[in-house]
PDB file of N, CA, C and O in Angstrom:
ATOM      1  N   MET A   1     -20.128 -22.766  33.453  1.00 51.00           N
ATOM      2  CA  MET A   1     -18.691 -21.552  32.487  1.00 51.00           C
ATOM      3  C   MET A   1     -17.887 -22.433  32.645  1.00 51.00           C
ATOM      4  O   MET A   1     -18.174 -24.308  33.628  1.00 51.00           O
ATOM      5  N   VAL A   2     -17.642 -24.023  31.112  1.00 55.00           N
ATOM      6  CA  VAL A   2     -17.263 -24.773  31.859  1.00 55.00           C
ATOM      7  C   VAL A   2     -15.805 -24.599  30.274  1.00 55.00           C
ATOM      8  O   VAL A   2     -16.383 -23.621  29.025  1.00 55.00           O
ATOM      9  N   THR A   3     -14.581 -25.467  30.657  1.00 61.00           N
ATOM     10  CA  THR A   3     -13.895 -25.124  29.241  1.00 61.00           C
ATOM     11  C   THR A   3     -13.991 -25.861  28.425  1.00 61.00           C
ATOM     12  O   THR A   3     -15.208 -26.306  28.370  1.00 61.00           O
ATOM     13  N   PRO A   4     -13.547 -25.110  27.440  1.00 62.00           N
ATOM     14  CA  PRO A   4     -13.896 -25.840  25.959  1.00 62.00           C
ATOM     15  C   PRO A   4     -13.448 -27.626  25.962  1.00 62.00           C
ATOM     16  O   PRO A   4     -13.996 -28.900  25.497  1.00 62.00           O
ATOM     17  N   ASP A   5     -13.174 -28.539  27.599  1.00 61.00           N
ATOM     18  CA  ASP A   5     -12.346 -29.988  27.320  1.00 61.00           C
ATOM     19  C   ASP A   5     -13.979 -30.390  28.307  1.00 61.00           C
ATOM     20  O   ASP A   5     -13.981 -31.384  28.632  1.00 61.00           O
ATOM     21  N   GLY A   6     -14.878 -29.133  28.790  1.00 61.00           N
ATOM     22  CA  GLY A   6     -16.146 -30.078  29.225  1.00 61.00           C
ATOM     23  C   GLY A   6     -15.750 -29.537  30.830  1.00 61.00           C
ATOM     24  O   GLY A   6     -16.442 -30.019  31.641  1.00 61.00           O
ATOM     25  N   THR A   7     -14.696 -29.451  31.324  1.00 61.00           N
ATOM     26  CA  THR A   7     -14.271 -29.337  33.020  1.00 61.00           C
ATOM     27  C   THR A   7     -14.922 -28.677  33.035  1.00 61.00           C
ATOM     28  O   THR A   7     -14.363 -27.222  33.159  1.00 61.00           O
ATOM     29  N   PRO A   8     -15.214 -27.998  34.677  1.00 58.00           N
ATOM     30  CA  PRO A   8     -14.977 -26.385  34.971  1.00 58.00           C
ATOM     31  C   PRO A   8     -13.699 -25.800  34.729  1.00 58.00           C
ATOM     32  O   PRO A   8     -12.471 -26.231  35.365  1.00 58.00           O
ATOM     33  N   PRO A   9     -13.967 -23.818  35.174  1.00 62.00           N
ATOM     34  CA  PRO A   9     -12.101 -23.928  35.395  1.00 62.00           C
ATOM     35  C   PRO A   9     -12.040 -22.955  36.811  1.00 62.00           C
ATOM     36  O   PRO A   9     -12.339 -24.412  37.462  1.00 62.00           O
ATOM     37  N   CYS A  10     -10.626 -23.471  36.670  1.00 65.00           N
ATOM     38  CA  CYS A  10     -10.132 -23.721  38.166  1.00 65.00           C
ATOM     39  C   CYS A  10     -11.307 -22.710  38.961  1.00 65.00           C
ATOM     40  O   CYS A  10     -11.080 -21.851  39.321  1.00 65.00           O
ATOM     41  N   GLY A  11     -11.034 -23.462  40.440  1.00 61.00           N
ATOM     42  CA  GLY A  11     -11.718 -22.627  41.672  1.00 61.00           C
ATOM     43  C   GLY A  11     -13.155 -22.970  41.737  1.00 61.00           C
ATOM     44  O   GLY A  11     -13.840 -22.564  42.599  1.00 61.00           O
ATOM     45  N   GLN A  12     -13.360 -23.303  40.524  1.00 60.00           N
ATOM     46  CA  GLN A  12     -14.929 -23.697  40.197  1.00 60.00           C
ATOM     47  C   GLN A  12     -15.557 -25.399  39.824  1.00 60.00           C
ATOM     48  O   GLN A  12     -14.815 -26.207  39.684  1.00 60.00           O
ATOM     49  N   THR A  13     -15.861 -26.159  41.429  1.00 63.00           N
ATOM     50  CA  THR A  13     -15.709 -27.197  41.146  1.00 63.00           C
ATOM     51  C   THR A  13     -17.560 -28.050  40.324  1.00 63.00           C
ATOM     52  O   THR A  13     -16.813 -28.853  40.461  1.00 63.00           O
ATOM     53  N   GLU A  14     -18.890 -27.568  40.181  1.00 65.00           N
ATOM     54  CA  GLU A  14     -19.521 -27.984  39.643  1.00 65.00           C
ATOM     55  C   GLU A  14     -19.868 -26.734  38.837  1.00 65.00           C
ATOM     56  O   GLU A  14     -19.754 -25.806  38.064  1.00 65.00           O
ATOM     57  N   PRO A  15     -19.682 -27.308  37.085  1.00 68.00           N
ATOM     58  CA  PRO A  15     -20.699 -26.144  36.196  1.00 68.00           C
ATOM     59  C   PRO A  15     -21.711 -25.650  36.260  1.00 68.00           C
ATOM     60  O   PRO A  15     -22.421 -26.227  37.198  1.00 68.00           O
ATOM     61  N   GLU A  16     -21.913 -23.997  36.192  1.00 75.00           N
ATOM     62  CA  GLU A  16     -23.777 -23.749  36.275  1.00 75.00           C
ATOM     63  C   GLU A  16     -24.527 -24.756  36.040  1.00 75.00           C
ATOM     64  O   GLU A  16     -24.421 -25.055  35.715  1.00 75.00           O
ATOM     65  N   PRO A  17     -26.074 -24.432  36.951  1.00 81.00           N
ATOM     66  CA  PRO A  17     -26.743 -25.241  36.536  1.00 81.00           C
ATOM     67  C   PRO A  17     -27.133 -24.840  34.880  1.00 81.00           C
ATOM     68  O   PRO A  17     -27.005 -23.948  34.948  1.00 81.00           O
ATOM     69  N   CYS A  18     -27.440 -26.020  34.006  1.00 91.00           N
ATOM     70  CA  CYS A  18     -28.131 -25.756  33.224  1.00 91.00           C
ATOM     71  C   CYS A  18     -29.759 -25.789  32.806  1.00 91.00           C
ATOM     72  O   CYS A  18     -30.523 -26.276  33.313  1.00 91.00           O
ATOM     73  N   LEU A  19     -30.274 -24.415  33.121  1.00 94.00           N
ATOM     74  CA  LEU A  19     -31.423 -23.955  32.937  1.00 94.00           C
ATOM     75  C   LEU A  19     -33.218 -24.852  32.114  1.00 94.00           C
ATOM     76  O   LEU A  19     -33.945 -25.642  33.335  1.00 94.00           O
ATOM     77  N   ARG A  20     -32.742 -25.004  30.940  1.00 95.00           N
ATOM     78  CA  ARG A  20     -33.442 -26.160  30.456  1.00 95.00           C
ATOM     79  C   ARG A  20     -33.363 -26.942  30.765  1.00 95.00           C
ATOM     80  O   ARG A  20     -34.290 -28.640  31.040  1.00 95.00           O
ATOM     81  N   CYS A  21     -32.162 -28.308  30.956  1.00 93.00           N
ATOM     82  CA  CYS A  21     -32.171 -29.127  31.967  1.00 93.00           C
ATOM     83  C   CYS A  21     -33.367 -29.654  32.544  1.00 93.00           C
ATOM     84  O   CYS A  21     -33.846 -30.460  33.531  1.00 93.00           O
ATOM     85  N   GLN A  22     -32.579 -28.233  34.021  1.00 95.00           N
ATOM     86  CA  GLN A  22     -33.399 -28.381  35.502  1.00 95.00           C
ATOM     87  C   GLN A  22     -35.476 -28.059  35.232  1.00 95.00           C
ATOM     88  O   GLN A  22     -36.523 -29.313  35.451  1.00 95.00           O
ATOM     89  N   GLU A  23     -35.737 -27.447  33.417  1.00 96.00           N
ATOM     90  CA  GLU A  23     -36.820 -27.799  33.412  1.00 96.00           C
ATOM     91  C   GLU A  23     -37.664 -28.942  33.378  1.00 96.00           C
ATOM     92  O   GLU A  23     -38.277 -29.138  33.289  1.00 96.00           O
ATOM     93  N   PHE A  24     -36.554 -29.579  31.859  1.00 96.00           N
ATOM     94  CA  PHE A  24     -36.997 -31.235  31.814  1.00 96.00           C
ATOM     95  C   PHE A  24     -36.698 -31.723  33.489  1.00 96.00           C
ATOM     96  O   PHE A  24     -38.125 -32.900  33.126  1.00 96.00           O
ATOM     97  N   ASP A  25     -36.433 -31.753  33.956  1.00 96.00           N
ATOM     98  CA  ASP A  25     -35.927 -32.341  35.179  1.00 96.00           C
ATOM     99  C   ASP A  25     -37.473 -31.853  36.285  1.00 96.00           C
ATOM    100  O   ASP A  25     -38.256 -33.307  36.911  1.00 96.00           O
ATOM    101  N   LEU A  26     -37.699 -30.818  35.560  1.00 97.00           N
ATOM    102  CA  LEU A  26     -39.345 -30.901  36.691  1.00 97.00           C
ATOM    103  C   LEU A  26     -40.624 -31.338  36.136  1.00 97.00           C
ATOM    104  O   LEU A  26     -40.755 -31.887  36.693  1.00 97.00           O
ATOM    105  N   ALA A  27     -40.639 -30.533  34.760  1.00 97.00           N
ATOM    106  CA  ALA A  27     -41.081 -31.657  33.797  1.00 97.00           C
ATOM    107  C   ALA A  27     -41.505 -33.087  34.168  1.00 97.00           C
ATOM    108  O   ALA A  27     -43.241 -33.546  34.421  1.00 97.00           O
ATOM    109  N   GLU A  28     -39.992 -34.141  33.753  1.00 97.00           N
ATOM    110  CA  GLU A  28     -40.387 -35.142  34.758  1.00 97.00           C
ATOM    111  C   GLU A  28     -41.293 -36.219  36.100  1.00 97.00           C
ATOM    112  O   GLU A  28     -41.927 -36.518  35.761  1.00 97.00           O
ATOM    113  N   ALA A  29     -40.312 -34.744  36.962  1.00 97.00           N
ATOM    114  CA  ALA A  29     -40.806 -35.208  38.330  1.00 97.00           C
ATOM    115  C   ALA A  29     -42.928 -35.003  37.902  1.00 97.00           C
ATOM    116  O   ALA A  29     -43.726 -35.066  39.205  1.00 97.00           O
ATOM    117  N   VAL A  30     -43.185 -34.002  38.126  1.00 98.00           N
ATOM    118  CA  VAL A  30     -44.345 -33.809  37.454  1.00 98.00           C
ATOM    119  C   VAL A  30     -44.966 -34.378  36.896  1.00 98.00           C
ATOM    120  O   VAL A  30     -46.086 -34.911  37.331  1.00 98.00           O
ATOM    121  N   ALA A  31     -44.663 -35.196  35.695  1.00 98.00           N
ATOM    122  CA  ALA A  31     -45.394 -35.868  35.175  1.00 98.00           C
ATOM    123  C   ALA A  31     -45.081 -37.583  36.047  1.00 98.00           C
ATOM    124  O   ALA A  31     -46.338 -38.395  36.390  1.00 98.00           O
ATOM    125  N   ARG A  32     -44.406 -37.290  36.650  1.00 97.00           N
ATOM    126  CA  ARG A  32     -44.251 -38.482  37.667  1.00 97.00           C
ATOM    127  C   ARG A  32     -45.133 -38.778  38.255  1.00 97.00           C
ATOM    128  O   ARG A  32     -45.843 -39.987  39.131  1.00 97.00           O
ATOM    129  N   ALA A  33     -45.619 -37.509  39.277  1.00 98.00           N
ATOM    130  CA  ALA A  33     -46.769 -37.841  40.422  1.00 98.00           C
ATOM    131  C   ALA A  33     -47.860 -37.724  39.784  1.00 98.00           C
ATOM    132  O   ALA A  33     -48.923 -37.441  40.503  1.00 98.00           O
ATOM    133  N   GLU A  34     -47.967 -37.024  37.950  1.00 98.00           N
ATOM    134  CA  GLU A  34     -48.955 -37.451  38.055  1.00 98.00           C
ATOM    135  C   GLU A  34     -49.623 -38.977  37.264  1.00 98.00           C
ATOM    136  O   GLU A  34     -50.391 -39.240  36.514  1.00 98.00           O
ATOM    137  N   HIS A  35     -48.496 -40.110  37.766  1.00 97.00           N
ATOM    138  CA  HIS A  35     -48.608 -40.710  36.945  1.00 97.00           C
ATOM    139  C   HIS A  35     -49.125 -40.747  35.670  1.00 97.00           C
ATOM    140  O   HIS A  35     -49.971 -41.736  35.471  1.00 97.00           O
ATOM    141  N   ASP A  36     -47.901 -39.632  34.532  1.00 97.00           N
ATOM    142  CA  ASP A  36     -48.253 -40.376  32.927  1.00 97.00           C
ATOM    143  C   ASP A  36     -47.653 -40.208  32.930  1.00 97.00           C
ATOM    144  O   ASP A  36     -46.034 -39.523  31.996  1.00 97.00           O
ATOM    145  N   GLY A  37     -46.861 -42.174  32.770  1.00 97.00           N
ATOM    146  CA  GLY A  37     -45.748 -42.562  32.188  1.00 97.00           C
ATOM    147  C   GLY A  37     -44.876 -42.137  30.885  1.00 97.00           C
ATOM    148  O   GLY A  37     -43.958 -42.055  30.236  1.00 97.00           O
ATOM    149  N   SER A  38     -46.165 -41.820  29.738  1.00 98.00           N
ATOM    150  CA  SER A  38     -45.622 -41.401  28.109  1.00 98.00           C
ATOM    151  C   SER A  38     -45.256 -39.662  28.659  1.00 98.00           C
ATOM    152  O   SER A  38     -44.086 -40.225  27.670  1.00 98.00           O
ATOM    153  N   ARG A  39     -45.773 -38.804  28.811  1.00 98.00           N
ATOM    154  CA  ARG A  39     -45.264 -37.960  29.744  1.00 98.00           C
ATOM    155  C   ARG A  39     -43.573 -37.705  29.862  1.00 98.00           C
ATOM    156  O   ARG A  39     -42.478 -37.194  29.649  1.00 98.00           O
ATOM    157  N   GLU A  40     -43.615 -38.772  31.579  1.00 97.00           N
ATOM    158  CA  GLU A  40     -42.625 -38.928  31.872  1.00 97.00           C
ATOM    159  C   GLU A  40     -41.011 -39.102  30.760  1.00 97.00           C
ATOM    160  O   GLU A  40     -39.940 -39.531  31.321  1.00 97.00           O
ATOM    161  N   THR A  41     -41.208 -40.479  30.446  1.00 97.00           N
ATOM    162  CA  THR A  41     -40.512 -40.816  29.016  1.00 97.00           C
ATOM    163  C   THR A  41     -40.147 -39.967  27.600  1.00 97.00           C
ATOM    164  O   THR A  41     -39.307 -39.152  27.884  1.00 97.00           O
ATOM    165  N   ASP A  42     -41.323 -38.877  28.288  1.00 97.00           N
ATOM    166  CA  ASP A  42     -40.681 -37.906  26.845  1.00 97.00           C
ATOM    167  C   ASP A  42     -39.897 -36.732  27.484  1.00 97.00           C
ATOM    168  O   ASP A  42     -38.611 -36.492  26.666  1.00 97.00           O
ATOM    169  N   CYS A  43     -40.562 -36.293  28.389  1.00 97.00           N
ATOM    170  CA  CYS A  43     -39.349 -35.924  29.002  1.00 97.00           C
ATOM    171  C   CYS A  43     -37.633 -36.333  28.869  1.00 97.00           C
ATOM    172  O   CYS A  43     -36.429 -35.089  29.061  1.00 97.00           O
ATOM    173  N   ARG A  44     -37.825 -36.944  29.654  1.00 96.00           N
ATOM    174  CA  ARG A  44     -36.403 -38.148  28.968  1.00 96.00           C
ATOM    175  C   ARG A  44     -35.746 -37.450  28.168  1.00 96.00           C
ATOM    176  O   ARG A  44     -34.568 -37.310  27.984  1.00 96.00           O
ATOM    177  N   VAL A  45     -36.185 -38.671  26.796  1.00 96.00           N
ATOM    178  CA  VAL A  45     -35.597 -38.038  25.843  1.00 96.00           C
ATOM    179  C   VAL A  45     -35.161 -37.141  25.663  1.00 96.00           C
ATOM    180  O   VAL A  45     -34.984 -36.741  24.607  1.00 96.00           O
ATOM    181  N   LEU A  46     -36.610 -35.799  25.407  1.00 96.00           N
ATOM    182  CA  LEU A  46     -36.167 -34.583  25.183  1.00 96.00           C
ATOM    183  C   LEU A  46     -34.562 -33.813  25.905  1.00 96.00           C
ATOM    184  O   LEU A  46     -34.227 -33.226  25.584  1.00 96.00           O
ATOM    185  N   ARG A  47     -34.852 -34.679  27.151  1.00 95.00           N
ATOM    186  CA  ARG A  47     -33.248 -33.606  28.192  1.00 95.00           C
ATOM    187  C   ARG A  47     -32.456 -34.529  27.320  1.00 95.00           C
ATOM    188  O   ARG A  47     -30.808 -33.408  27.285  1.00 95.00           O
ATOM    189  N   LYS A  48     -32.277 -35.779  26.938  1.00 94.00           N
ATOM    190  CA  LYS A  48     -31.201 -36.805  26.400  1.00 94.00           C
ATOM    191  C   LYS A  48     -30.551 -35.424  25.211  1.00 94.00           C
ATOM    192  O   LYS A  48     -30.193 -34.562  24.894  1.00 94.00           O
ATOM    193  N   ARG A  49     -31.721 -36.019  24.539  1.00 94.00           N
ATOM    194  CA  ARG A  49     -31.389 -34.886  23.033  1.00 94.00           C
ATOM    195  C   ARG A  49     -31.108 -33.135  23.276  1.00 94.00           C
ATOM    196  O   ARG A  49     -30.427 -33.059  22.771  1.00 94.00           O
ATOM    197  N   HIS A  50     -31.200 -32.737  24.076  1.00 93.00           N
ATOM    198  CA  HIS A  50     -30.651 -31.398  24.292  1.00 93.00           C
ATOM    199  C   HIS A  50     -29.159 -31.675  25.456  1.00 93.00           C
ATOM    200  O   HIS A  50     -28.306 -30.256  24.352  1.00 93.00           O
ATOM    201  N   GLN A  51     -29.012 -32.283  25.807  1.00 92.00           N
ATOM    202  CA  GLN A  51     -27.791 -32.654  26.218  1.00 92.00           C
ATOM    203  C   GLN A  51     -26.877 -33.195  25.600  1.00 92.00           C
ATOM    204  O   GLN A  51     -25.424 -33.016  25.411  1.00 92.00           O
ATOM    205  N   GLN A  52     -27.300 -33.983  24.421  1.00 92.00           N
ATOM    206  CA  GLN A  52     -27.030 -34.349  23.376  1.00 92.00           C
ATOM    207  C   GLN A  52     -25.491 -33.115  22.918  1.00 92.00           C
ATOM    208  O   GLN A  52     -24.877 -32.752  21.434  1.00 92.00           O
ATOM    209  N   ALA A  53     -26.963 -32.325  21.674  1.00 92.00           N
ATOM    210  CA  ALA A  53     -27.031 -30.981  21.416  1.00 92.00           C
ATOM    211  C   ALA A  53     -26.111 -30.491  21.669  1.00 92.00           C
ATOM    212  O   ALA A  53     -25.106 -28.959  21.674  1.00 92.00           O
ATOM    213  N   GLU A  54     -26.517 -29.971  23.325  1.00 89.00           N
ATOM    214  CA  GLU A  54     -25.818 -28.492  23.979  1.00 89.00           C
ATOM    215  C   GLU A  54     -24.832 -28.806  25.187  1.00 89.00           C
ATOM    216  O   GLU A  54     -24.099 -28.197  25.122  1.00 89.00           O
ATOM    217  N   HIS A  55     -24.318 -30.260  25.672  1.00 86.00           N
ATOM    218  CA  HIS A  55     -23.918 -30.311  26.029  1.00 86.00           C
ATOM    219  C   HIS A  55     -23.136 -31.252  26.055  1.00 86.00           C
ATOM    220  O   HIS A  55     -21.817 -31.928  26.809  1.00 86.00           O
ATOM    221  N   GLY A  56     -22.493 -31.612  24.916  1.00 83.00           N
ATOM    222  CA  GLY A  56     -22.237 -33.161  24.379  1.00 83.00           C
ATOM    223  C   GLY A  56     -21.961 -33.989  24.855  1.00 83.00           C
ATOM    224  O   GLY A  56     -21.291 -34.949  25.483  1.00 83.00           O
ATOM    225  N   GLY A  57     -23.001 -34.563  25.426  1.00 70.00           N
ATOM    226  CA  GLY A  57     -23.640 -35.092  26.214  1.00 70.00           C
ATOM    227  C   GLY A  57     -24.037 -35.519  27.524  1.00 70.00           C
ATOM    228  O   GLY A  57     -23.701 -36.875  27.356  1.00 70.00           O
ATOM    229  N   GLN A  58     -23.110 -34.584  27.802  1.00 62.00           N
ATOM    230  CA  GLN A  58     -22.606 -34.130  29.577  1.00 62.00           C
ATOM    231  C   GLN A  58     -23.298 -34.439  30.166  1.00 62.00           C
ATOM    232  O   GLN A  58     -25.038 -33.285  29.351  1.00 62.00           O
ATOM    233  N   PRO A  59     -24.012 -34.600  31.023  1.00 60.00           N
ATOM    234  CA  PRO A  59     -25.402 -35.156  31.799  1.00 60.00           C
ATOM    235  C   PRO A  59     -25.196 -33.188  33.028  1.00 60.00           C
ATOM    236  O   PRO A  59     -24.099 -32.603  32.949  1.00 60.00           O
TER     237      PRO A  59
END
């Protein structure tokens, strides 16, 4: 949870992790382990699009 300006509420140091972001990170790691550079790039692009759409560009 974050406040409208994108900062965590008082008493909370970090926002809760986003499940979708974590799924993209995992998929990218799997692709990297399988030496699938194309899928690895796809995961990064999709995660960036997700972040822009859902998190206002915040990681």
